[in-house]
Tab-separated table of C-alpha atoms in Angstrom:
chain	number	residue	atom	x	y	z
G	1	UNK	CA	13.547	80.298	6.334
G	2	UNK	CA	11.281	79.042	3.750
G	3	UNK	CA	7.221	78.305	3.783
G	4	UNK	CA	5.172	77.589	1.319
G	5	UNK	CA	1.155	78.121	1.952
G	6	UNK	CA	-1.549	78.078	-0.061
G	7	UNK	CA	-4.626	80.290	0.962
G	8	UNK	CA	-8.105	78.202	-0.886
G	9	UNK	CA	-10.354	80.919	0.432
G	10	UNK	CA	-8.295	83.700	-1.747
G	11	UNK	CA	-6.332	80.983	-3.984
G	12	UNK	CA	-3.627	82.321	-3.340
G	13	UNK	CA	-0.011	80.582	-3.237
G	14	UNK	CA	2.101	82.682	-0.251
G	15	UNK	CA	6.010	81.752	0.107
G	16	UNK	CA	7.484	83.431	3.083
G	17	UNK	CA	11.295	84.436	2.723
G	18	UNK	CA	11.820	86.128	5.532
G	19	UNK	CA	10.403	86.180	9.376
G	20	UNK	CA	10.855	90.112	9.445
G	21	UNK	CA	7.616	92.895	9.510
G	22	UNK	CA	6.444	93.589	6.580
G	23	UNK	CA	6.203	97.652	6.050
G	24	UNK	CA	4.614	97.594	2.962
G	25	UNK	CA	3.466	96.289	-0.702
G	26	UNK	CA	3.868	96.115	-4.240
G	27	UNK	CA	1.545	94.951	-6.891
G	28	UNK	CA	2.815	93.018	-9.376
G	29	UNK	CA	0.588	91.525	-12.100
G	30	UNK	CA	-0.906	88.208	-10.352
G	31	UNK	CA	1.713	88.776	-7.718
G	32	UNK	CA	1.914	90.882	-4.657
G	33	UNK	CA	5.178	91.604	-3.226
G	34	UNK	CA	5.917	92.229	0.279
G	35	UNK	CA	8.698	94.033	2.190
G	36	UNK	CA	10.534	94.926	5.083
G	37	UNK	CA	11.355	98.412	6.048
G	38	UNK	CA	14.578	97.757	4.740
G	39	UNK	CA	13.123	97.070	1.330
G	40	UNK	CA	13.993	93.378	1.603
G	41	UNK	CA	11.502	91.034	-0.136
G	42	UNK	CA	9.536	89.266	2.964
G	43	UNK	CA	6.682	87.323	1.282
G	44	UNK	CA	5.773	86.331	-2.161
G	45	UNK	CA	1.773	86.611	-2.434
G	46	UNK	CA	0.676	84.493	-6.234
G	47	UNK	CA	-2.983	85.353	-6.718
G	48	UNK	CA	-5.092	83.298	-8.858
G	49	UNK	CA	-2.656	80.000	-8.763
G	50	UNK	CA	-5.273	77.653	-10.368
G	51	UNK	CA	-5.209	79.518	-13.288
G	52	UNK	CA	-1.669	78.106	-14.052
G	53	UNK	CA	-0.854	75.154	-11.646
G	54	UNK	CA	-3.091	71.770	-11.491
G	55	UNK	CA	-4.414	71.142	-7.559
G	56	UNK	CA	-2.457	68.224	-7.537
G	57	UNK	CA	1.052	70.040	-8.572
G	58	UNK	CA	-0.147	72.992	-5.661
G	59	UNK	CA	-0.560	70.180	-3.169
G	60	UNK	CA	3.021	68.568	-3.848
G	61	UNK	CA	4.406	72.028	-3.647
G	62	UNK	CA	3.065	72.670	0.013
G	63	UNK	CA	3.850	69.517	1.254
């Protein structure tokens, strides 16, 4: 189970990997990881995606 969002208020590209809870968070860079209790990865948070992808590339990817 895949989606790919994109959040315009934060601009911020989210790709779900997994329908479980996410416990809790990890900071990456321009990324914020997400996971389960288990420690599996859960959601994919990219902050400031128009720094690095066009509008037009961001709305082909959420299709």
């Amino acid at each position: 189970m895949k989606k790919i969002r994109y959040s315009q208020d934060v601009d911020a590209m989210l790709i779900e990997i997994s329908d479980r809870p996410i416990a809790y968070a990890e900071d990456e860079g321009q990324m914020i990881l997400h996971y389960s209790s288990s420690g599996e990865l859960v959601l994919i948070e990219i902050l400031d995606v128009k720094q690095f992808i066009s509008l037009e590339s961001l709305s082909e990817a959420v299709k």
